[in-house]
Amino acid sequence: MALTCLGSLVALPAATATGQERARFDTKLFAKIPAPGFPASAYLHPDSRVYEGTYDNPAGDPRPSRVFEFTNRGSLTRSWTIGGQTLDGPHGVQVAASDADGDLVLLDKSPARVLKLDRATGVQSIYATFPEAALPNFAAWGPDGSLYLSDYAHAVLWRVPPGGGVAIPWLRSPVLEGGGFGATGLRLLADQRTLLVAMQSQGGGTNGNPTTGRLYKVAINPDGSAGAPVQFWESGPLEGPDGFAVATSGNVYITLLLTNQLAVVSPQGQTVERFPSAPLSGENGGPVPFDGPSNAVFDGQRLLVAQQSFLAGTAANQVIQDVFVGETGLPELVPPASADDPPVPEPEPLEICRTRRTITLPRLPEGVRYRSAAAKVPGDRVRKVTLRGGRSRKATVDVSKAKDARIRVTVRVRRTDRRTRTFSRVLRVCS
């Protein structure tokens, strides 16, 4: 059965959206992650933008975590700094999901909490807290709008009720005890009634070799309770399985943090491929070797693989990789807004006026000029954006808005050297 599955994998198509041929496991650099670095989990938003948080630096770092936004081609467009973190100890944030409004769902390490980030305004709000010590690691939506979370440090899976609030211990089991290296990746499977959860080790000594990791299936019962964990797969010793992605074929692509590899697990729970075939070196044929890969997410027929370089701490290796695999992933479940949400009242009539505001742009290098500009205002239409000459560094934005409103205007400019930049400014209009 494993040979049959492997043969089908090799025969997968290798054409990209641009028609260029790519070999299976062809690896390219998608994006470098700026400081504070240590990217642990790339997230592909339904609108095709890619988000990456900065996670824990084992050497310590007093800087707050950040969330970066990239285009689908790997260009950095904007970022946000996380507020309210405990900075005198280990801290980090991961982008785990998004909601029906398009807001990002973030898992914060210290303090342990689930945040939502409104991309339009930058506002961060607490979606869930924990009643006891927790280390949320990965998350997946359930069909009823519950949010399920793995816990890296404790033998528990959490469930956040629809709408948020205090997380509930959903499943406690000795097989979730990792001796400090516990539950990692978490995905909802195609039946939308089963969660697949990864264990980095069986460090609690409750289930065979403590140095090997596992994948377990956990059913979401009709009454919402958790079924008993059923082992699906076991790694080799000291491989450190971490985050993973599930293909529509049922194949599971799981990152091996300690051996710098990707493993392909068949729908029958057998390892059918490893890339690269030899462990540890991380040599993948691309410009940056694998160095602590910790999660994978499908984007078309490629995987976006985040890697932390957790052990070495090499900043040049803290990147998102683009790994072509020739098959597509399961679509992410994003529950619709709850029908129980209170209706939004009709707003009071507002006085609308029209205004012009000028935004100062950064100074350009000699010989480079601004060529064109476009702007966005949440909830409104920008009527006109005018650049005052090439190097004047002024952009005039003409909008309509409610009187005395504060708005965030995002201006995207294109330069004669073909670079694009995005600037965001908060303005008061009609004052």
Coordinates of C-alpha atoms in Angstrom, one line a residue:
M1 CA 0.0 0.0 0.0
A2 CA 2.9 2.4 0.8
L3 CA 4.5 1.7 -2.6
T4 CA 1.2 2.4 -4.4
C5 CA 0.7 5.7 -2.5
L6 CA 4.3 6.7 -3.2
G7 CA 3.9 6.0 -6.9
S8 CA 0.8 8.2 -7.0
L9 CA 2.7 11.0 -5.3
V10 CA 5.5 10.9 -7.8
A11 CA 3.0 11.1 -10.6
L12 CA 1.4 14.3 -9.3
P13 CA 1.3 17.2 -11.7
A14 CA 4.1 19.7 -11.5
A15 CA 2.8 22.8 -13.2
T16 CA 2.6 26.1 -11.4
A17 CA 0.0 28.9 -12.0
T18 CA 2.4 30.5 -14.4
G19 CA 2.8 27.4 -16.4
Q20 CA 6.4 26.8 -15.3
E21 CA 7.4 23.3 -14.4
R22 CA 8.6 22.6 -10.9
A23 CA 9.8 19.3 -9.6
R24 CA 8.4 17.8 -6.5
F25 CA 10.0 19.3 -3.4
D26 CA 11.6 22.1 -5.5
T27 CA 12.4 24.6 -2.7
K28 CA 12.6 28.4 -3.0
L29 CA 12.8 31.2 -0.5
F30 CA 9.4 32.8 0.0
A31 CA 10.3 35.5 2.5
K32 CA 12.9 36.4 5.2
I33 CA 11.4 37.3 8.6
P34 CA 12.6 40.6 10.1
A35 CA 13.5 41.0 13.8
P36 CA 12.7 39.8 16.3
G37 CA 12.6 36.7 14.1
F38 CA 11.9 33.0 15.1
P39 CA 8.9 32.4 12.8
A40 CA 7.0 29.4 13.9
S41 CA 3.8 29.2 11.8
A42 CA 2.9 30.8 8.6
Y43 CA -0.8 31.4 8.0
L44 CA -2.5 31.7 4.6
H45 CA -5.5 34.0 4.9
P46 CA -8.6 33.3 2.7
D47 CA -7.8 36.5 0.8
S48 CA -4.4 34.9 -0.2
R49 CA -2.2 37.2 2.0
V50 CA 0.3 35.4 4.2
Y51 CA 0.9 36.2 7.9
E52 CA 3.7 35.3 10.2
G53 CA 4.2 36.0 13.9
T54 CA 7.6 36.1 15.7
Y55 CA 8.0 33.5 18.4
D56 CA 10.2 32.8 21.4
N57 CA 13.9 33.5 21.3
P58 CA 15.6 30.9 23.6
A59 CA 18.4 33.4 24.3
G60 CA 15.9 36.0 25.5
D61 CA 14.7 39.2 23.8
P62 CA 13.1 42.2 25.5
R63 CA 11.3 43.3 22.2
P64 CA 7.6 42.6 21.9
S65 CA 6.4 40.1 19.3
R66 CA 5.3 41.2 15.8
V67 CA 3.0 40.0 13.1
F68 CA 4.1 40.5 9.5
E69 CA 1.9 40.6 6.4
F70 CA 3.2 39.4 3.0
T71 CA 1.7 39.3 -0.5
N72 CA 1.3 35.9 -2.1
R73 CA 4.6 36.5 -3.8
G74 CA 6.5 37.1 -0.5
S75 CA 6.7 40.9 -0.5
L76 CA 6.4 42.4 3.0
T77 CA 3.5 45.0 3.1
R78 CA 2.9 45.9 6.8
S79 CA 3.3 44.7 10.4
W80 CA 1.9 45.1 13.8
T81 CA 3.5 45.0 17.3
I82 CA 1.8 43.0 20.0
G83 CA 0.8 44.8 23.1
G84 CA 0.4 43.6 26.7
Q85 CA 3.1 40.9 26.6
T86 CA 5.3 39.9 29.5
L87 CA 8.7 40.9 28.0
D88 CA 11.0 39.9 30.9
G89 CA 10.6 36.2 30.1
P90 CA 9.9 33.8 27.1
H91 CA 7.2 35.3 24.8
G92 CA 6.0 34.9 21.3
V93 CA 2.9 35.0 19.1
Q94 CA 1.6 32.7 16.3
V95 CA -1.0 33.5 13.7
A96 CA -3.3 30.5 14.0
A97 CA -6.5 31.3 12.0
S98 CA -8.9 34.0 10.9
D99 CA -12.6 34.6 11.6
A100 CA -15.6 35.4 9.4
D101 CA -14.8 39.1 9.6
G102 CA -11.3 38.4 8.3
D103 CA -9.6 39.3 11.6
L104 CA -6.5 37.3 12.5
V105 CA -6.6 34.8 15.5
L106 CA -3.3 35.0 17.4
L107 CA -2.0 32.7 20.1
D108 CA 0.1 34.6 22.6
K109 CA 2.6 32.7 24.8
S110 CA 3.0 35.2 27.7
P111 CA 0.5 35.9 29.0
A112 CA -1.3 32.8 27.7
R113 CA -4.3 34.1 25.7
V114 CA -6.0 34.2 22.3
L115 CA -6.1 37.5 20.6
K116 CA -7.9 38.9 17.6
L117 CA -6.2 41.4 15.3
D118 CA -8.3 43.7 13.2
R119 CA -6.1 44.2 10.1
A120 CA -7.9 47.4 9.0
T121 CA -7.5 49.3 12.3
G122 CA -4.7 47.4 14.0
V123 CA -6.9 47.0 17.1
Q124 CA -6.0 44.0 19.2
S125 CA -8.6 42.4 21.5
I126 CA -8.6 39.4 23.9
Y127 CA -10.8 36.6 22.5
A128 CA -10.0 33.9 25.1
T129 CA -8.2 33.4 28.4
F130 CA -7.2 30.3 30.3
P131 CA -8.4 29.2 33.8
E132 CA -5.0 27.6 34.6
A133 CA -1.4 27.4 33.3
A134 CA -1.4 26.9 29.5
L135 CA 0.9 27.2 26.5
P136 CA -1.4 27.4 23.5
N137 CA 0.5 26.1 20.4
F138 CA -1.8 25.5 17.4
A139 CA -5.5 26.0 16.8
A140 CA -8.3 24.8 14.6
W141 CA -12.0 25.9 14.2
G142 CA -14.7 23.3 14.8
P143 CA -17.9 23.2 12.8
D144 CA -20.0 24.8 15.6
G145 CA -17.6 27.8 15.9
S146 CA -15.6 26.4 18.8
L147 CA -11.9 27.0 18.7
Y148 CA -9.7 24.0 19.6
L149 CA -6.1 24.5 20.8
S150 CA -3.2 22.3 21.5
D151 CA -1.0 22.9 24.6
Y152 CA 2.7 22.3 24.3
A153 CA 3.4 22.1 28.1
H154 CA 0.4 20.4 29.5
A155 CA -1.5 17.2 28.8
V156 CA -4.7 18.9 27.6
L157 CA -6.6 20.1 24.5
W158 CA -8.6 23.2 25.0
R159 CA -11.9 24.4 23.6
V160 CA -12.9 28.0 23.4
P161 CA -16.7 28.3 23.1
P162 CA -18.2 30.1 20.1
G163 CA -17.8 33.8 20.6
G164 CA -14.8 33.5 22.9
G165 CA -14.4 33.6 26.7
V166 CA -12.6 31.3 29.1
A167 CA -11.1 28.2 27.5
I168 CA -12.4 24.9 28.7
P169 CA -10.3 21.8 29.2
W170 CA -11.8 19.6 26.5
L171 CA -9.6 16.5 26.6
R172 CA -7.2 15.5 29.3
S173 CA -5.2 12.3 28.5
P174 CA -1.9 10.8 29.5
V175 CA -1.0 10.4 25.8
L176 CA -0.9 14.2 25.6
E177 CA 1.9 14.3 28.2
G178 CA 5.1 15.2 26.4
G179 CA 7.4 15.9 29.3
G180 CA 7.9 19.5 28.3
F181 CA 7.8 18.7 24.5
G182 CA 4.1 18.1 24.1
A183 CA 1.2 18.8 21.6
T184 CA 2.2 20.7 18.5
G185 CA 0.2 20.8 15.2
L186 CA -3.6 20.6 15.2
R187 CA -5.9 20.3 12.1
L188 CA -9.5 19.6 11.4
L189 CA -9.8 16.7 9.0
A190 CA -12.1 16.5 5.9
D191 CA -15.0 15.0 7.8
Q192 CA -15.1 18.1 10.0
R193 CA -15.7 15.8 13.0
T194 CA -12.1 14.7 13.6
L195 CA -9.1 16.6 14.9
L196 CA -5.5 15.4 14.1
V197 CA -3.0 16.4 16.8
A198 CA 0.7 16.0 16.8
M199 CA 2.9 15.2 19.8
Q200 CA 6.5 16.2 19.6
S201 CA 7.5 13.4 22.1
Q202 CA 5.9 10.9 24.4
G203 CA 8.1 12.3 27.1
G204 CA 5.6 11.4 29.8
G205 CA 6.6 7.8 29.3
T206 CA 3.0 6.6 29.0
N207 CA 3.1 5.2 25.4
G208 CA 6.2 3.4 24.2
N209 CA 9.4 5.1 23.2
P210 CA 9.5 8.6 24.9
T211 CA 11.8 10.0 22.2
T212 CA 9.4 9.4 19.3
G213 CA 6.5 11.7 18.3
R214 CA 3.0 10.8 17.3
L215 CA -0.1 11.8 15.4
Y216 CA -3.4 11.1 17.1
K217 CA -7.0 11.3 15.8
V218 CA -9.5 12.7 18.3
A219 CA -13.2 12.6 17.3
I220 CA -15.6 15.5 18.1
N221 CA -18.6 13.6 19.4
P222 CA -22.1 14.7 18.4
D223 CA -22.6 16.1 22.0
G224 CA -19.4 18.1 21.6
S225 CA -17.3 16.0 23.9
A226 CA -13.9 14.5 22.9
G227 CA -13.5 10.9 21.8
A228 CA -10.5 8.8 23.0
P229 CA -7.2 9.6 21.2
V230 CA -6.4 7.0 18.5
Q231 CA -2.8 6.7 17.4
F232 CA -2.4 7.3 13.6
W233 CA 1.4 7.5 13.1
E234 CA 4.7 7.4 15.0
S235 CA 7.9 9.2 14.1
G236 CA 11.4 8.0 14.4
P237 CA 13.4 8.7 17.6
L238 CA 14.4 12.4 18.2
E239 CA 12.8 13.8 15.1
G240 CA 10.6 16.3 16.9
P241 CA 7.4 16.4 14.7
D242 CA 5.8 19.8 14.8
G243 CA 3.2 21.5 12.7
F244 CA 1.7 19.9 9.6
A245 CA -0.6 20.3 6.6
V246 CA -3.2 17.9 5.3
A247 CA -3.7 17.3 1.5
T248 CA -7.0 16.6 -0.1
S249 CA -5.6 13.2 -0.9
G250 CA -5.3 12.5 2.8
N251 CA -1.5 12.7 2.8
V252 CA 0.0 14.6 5.8
Y253 CA 3.0 16.7 5.4
I254 CA 4.6 17.1 8.8
T255 CA 7.7 19.1 9.7
L256 CA 10.5 17.4 11.7
L257 CA 12.0 20.1 13.8
L258 CA 15.1 18.3 15.0
T259 CA 16.1 16.5 11.8
N260 CA 15.4 19.4 9.4
Q261 CA 13.1 17.4 7.2
L262 CA 9.5 17.1 5.9
A263 CA 7.9 13.7 6.3
V264 CA 5.0 12.6 4.1
V265 CA 2.5 10.3 5.9
S266 CA 0.0 8.3 3.8
P267 CA -3.8 8.2 4.6
Q268 CA -3.0 4.8 6.2
G269 CA -0.5 6.3 8.6
Q270 CA 2.7 5.1 7.0
T271 CA 5.8 7.3 6.3
V272 CA 6.2 7.2 2.5
E273 CA 8.7 10.0 1.9
R274 CA 11.1 12.2 3.6
F275 CA 12.6 15.4 2.2
P276 CA 15.5 15.7 2.2
S277 CA 16.2 12.0 2.4
A278 CA 19.1 12.4 4.7
P279 CA 18.5 14.0 8.2
L280 CA 20.1 17.0 9.9
S281 CA 21.8 18.8 7.0
G282 CA 18.6 20.4 5.8
E283 CA 20.0 20.7 2.3
N284 CA 17.0 21.2 0.1
G285 CA 18.4 22.5 -3.2
G286 CA 17.2 26.0 -2.4
P287 CA 19.1 29.1 -1.2
V288 CA 18.3 28.5 2.5
P289 CA 18.6 25.1 4.1
F290 CA 15.9 23.7 6.4
D291 CA 16.8 24.8 9.9
G292 CA 14.2 24.0 12.5
P293 CA 11.1 23.7 10.3
S294 CA 8.1 24.0 12.5
N295 CA 4.9 24.2 10.4
A296 CA 3.6 23.9 6.9
V297 CA 0.5 25.3 5.2
F298 CA -0.8 24.7 1.7
D299 CA -1.0 27.5 -0.8
G300 CA -2.1 25.9 -4.1
Q301 CA 0.3 23.1 -4.9
R302 CA 3.1 24.4 -2.7
L303 CA 3.7 24.4 1.0
L304 CA 4.8 27.4 2.9
V305 CA 7.1 26.2 5.6
A306 CA 8.1 28.4 8.5
Q307 CA 11.4 27.7 10.2
Q308 CA 12.7 29.2 13.4
S309 CA 16.4 28.1 13.5
F310 CA 15.4 27.5 17.1
L311 CA 18.6 25.7 18.2
A312 CA 21.2 27.6 16.2
G313 CA 19.4 31.0 16.2
T314 CA 20.7 31.9 12.7
A315 CA 18.8 35.0 11.6
A316 CA 19.5 34.3 7.9
N317 CA 17.7 31.0 8.3
Q318 CA 14.6 32.4 9.9
V319 CA 12.4 32.4 6.8
I320 CA 9.4 31.0 5.1
Q321 CA 10.2 28.4 2.5
D322 CA 8.2 27.7 -0.7
V323 CA 8.2 23.9 -1.3
F324 CA 6.4 22.6 -4.3
V325 CA 4.6 19.3 -3.7
G326 CA 2.2 19.0 -6.7
E327 CA -1.0 18.5 -4.7
T328 CA -3.4 20.8 -2.9
G329 CA -4.5 21.0 0.7
L330 CA -7.8 20.7 2.6
P331 CA -9.6 24.0 2.6
E332 CA -9.6 25.7 6.0
L333 CA -12.9 25.8 7.9
V334 CA -13.8 29.4 8.9
P335 CA -17.1 29.3 10.7
P336 CA -19.7 32.0 9.7
A337 CA -20.6 34.6 12.2
S338 CA -22.8 33.2 14.9
A339 CA -26.6 33.5 14.4
D340 CA -26.7 34.2 18.2
D341 CA -24.8 37.4 17.8
P342 CA -26.9 40.5 18.7
P343 CA -28.2 42.4 15.7
V344 CA -26.2 45.5 14.8
P345 CA -28.5 48.6 15.3
E346 CA -28.9 51.1 12.5
P347 CA -26.5 53.9 12.9
E348 CA -27.6 57.4 13.5
P349 CA -27.5 59.6 10.4
L350 CA -24.1 61.3 10.2
E351 CA -23.1 64.4 8.4
I352 CA -20.9 63.5 5.5
C353 CA -18.4 65.8 4.1
R354 CA -15.5 65.7 1.7
T355 CA -12.0 66.4 2.5
R356 CA -8.5 66.5 1.2
R357 CA -5.4 65.6 3.2
T358 CA -1.8 65.5 2.2
I359 CA 0.5 62.7 3.3
T360 CA 4.3 63.1 3.4
L361 CA 6.1 60.1 1.9
P362 CA 9.7 59.0 2.7
R363 CA 12.6 60.6 0.8
L364 CA 13.7 58.6 -2.2
P365 CA 17.3 57.8 -3.4
E366 CA 18.8 60.0 -6.0
G367 CA 17.4 59.2 -9.4
V368 CA 14.3 57.4 -8.1
R369 CA 10.8 59.0 -8.3
Y370 CA 7.3 58.2 -7.3
R371 CA 5.3 57.0 -10.3
S372 CA 1.8 56.2 -9.1
A373 CA -0.3 55.9 -6.0
A374 CA -3.5 54.3 -4.8
A375 CA -5.2 54.5 -1.4
K376 CA -7.7 52.6 0.7
V377 CA -10.0 53.8 3.5
P378 CA -11.9 51.2 5.5
G379 CA -15.6 51.5 4.7
D380 CA -15.2 54.3 2.2
R381 CA -14.2 54.9 -1.4
V382 CA -11.1 57.0 -2.1
R383 CA -12.1 59.4 -4.9
K384 CA -8.7 60.5 -5.9
V385 CA -5.0 60.2 -5.0
T386 CA -2.6 62.7 -6.5
L387 CA 1.2 62.7 -6.4
R388 CA 2.8 66.1 -6.4
G389 CA 5.7 65.4 -8.8
G390 CA 8.2 62.6 -8.5
R391 CA 10.4 63.5 -5.6
S392 CA 8.1 66.0 -3.8
R393 CA 7.2 63.3 -1.3
K394 CA 3.6 64.5 -1.1
A395 CA 0.4 62.5 -1.8
T396 CA -3.0 64.2 -1.6
V397 CA -5.9 61.9 -0.7
D398 CA -9.5 63.0 -1.5
V399 CA -12.1 61.1 0.5
S400 CA -15.6 61.4 2.0
K401 CA -16.3 60.5 5.6
A402 CA -18.4 61.3 8.6
K403 CA -17.7 64.7 10.0
D404 CA -14.9 64.8 12.6
A405 CA -14.2 61.1 12.1
R406 CA -10.7 59.6 12.6
I407 CA -9.8 57.3 9.7
R408 CA -6.9 55.2 8.7
V409 CA -5.7 55.9 5.2
T410 CA -3.5 53.3 3.5
V411 CA -1.5 54.6 0.6
R412 CA 0.3 52.3 -1.8
V413 CA 2.9 53.9 -4.0
R414 CA 4.9 52.6 -7.0
R415 CA 8.3 53.9 -7.7
T416 CA 10.3 54.2 -10.9
D417 CA 12.6 51.5 -9.7
R418 CA 9.6 49.1 -9.7
R419 CA 9.4 48.9 -5.9
T420 CA 6.2 49.3 -4.1
R421 CA 5.7 50.6 -0.6
T422 CA 2.6 50.8 1.6
F423 CA 2.1 53.6 4.2
S424 CA -0.6 53.9 6.7
R425 CA -1.7 57.2 8.4
V426 CA -4.5 58.1 10.8
L427 CA -6.2 61.4 9.8
R428 CA -9.0 63.5 11.2
V429 CA -11.3 64.7 8.4
C430 CA -13.6 67.7 8.2
S431 CA -12.3 69.1 11.5

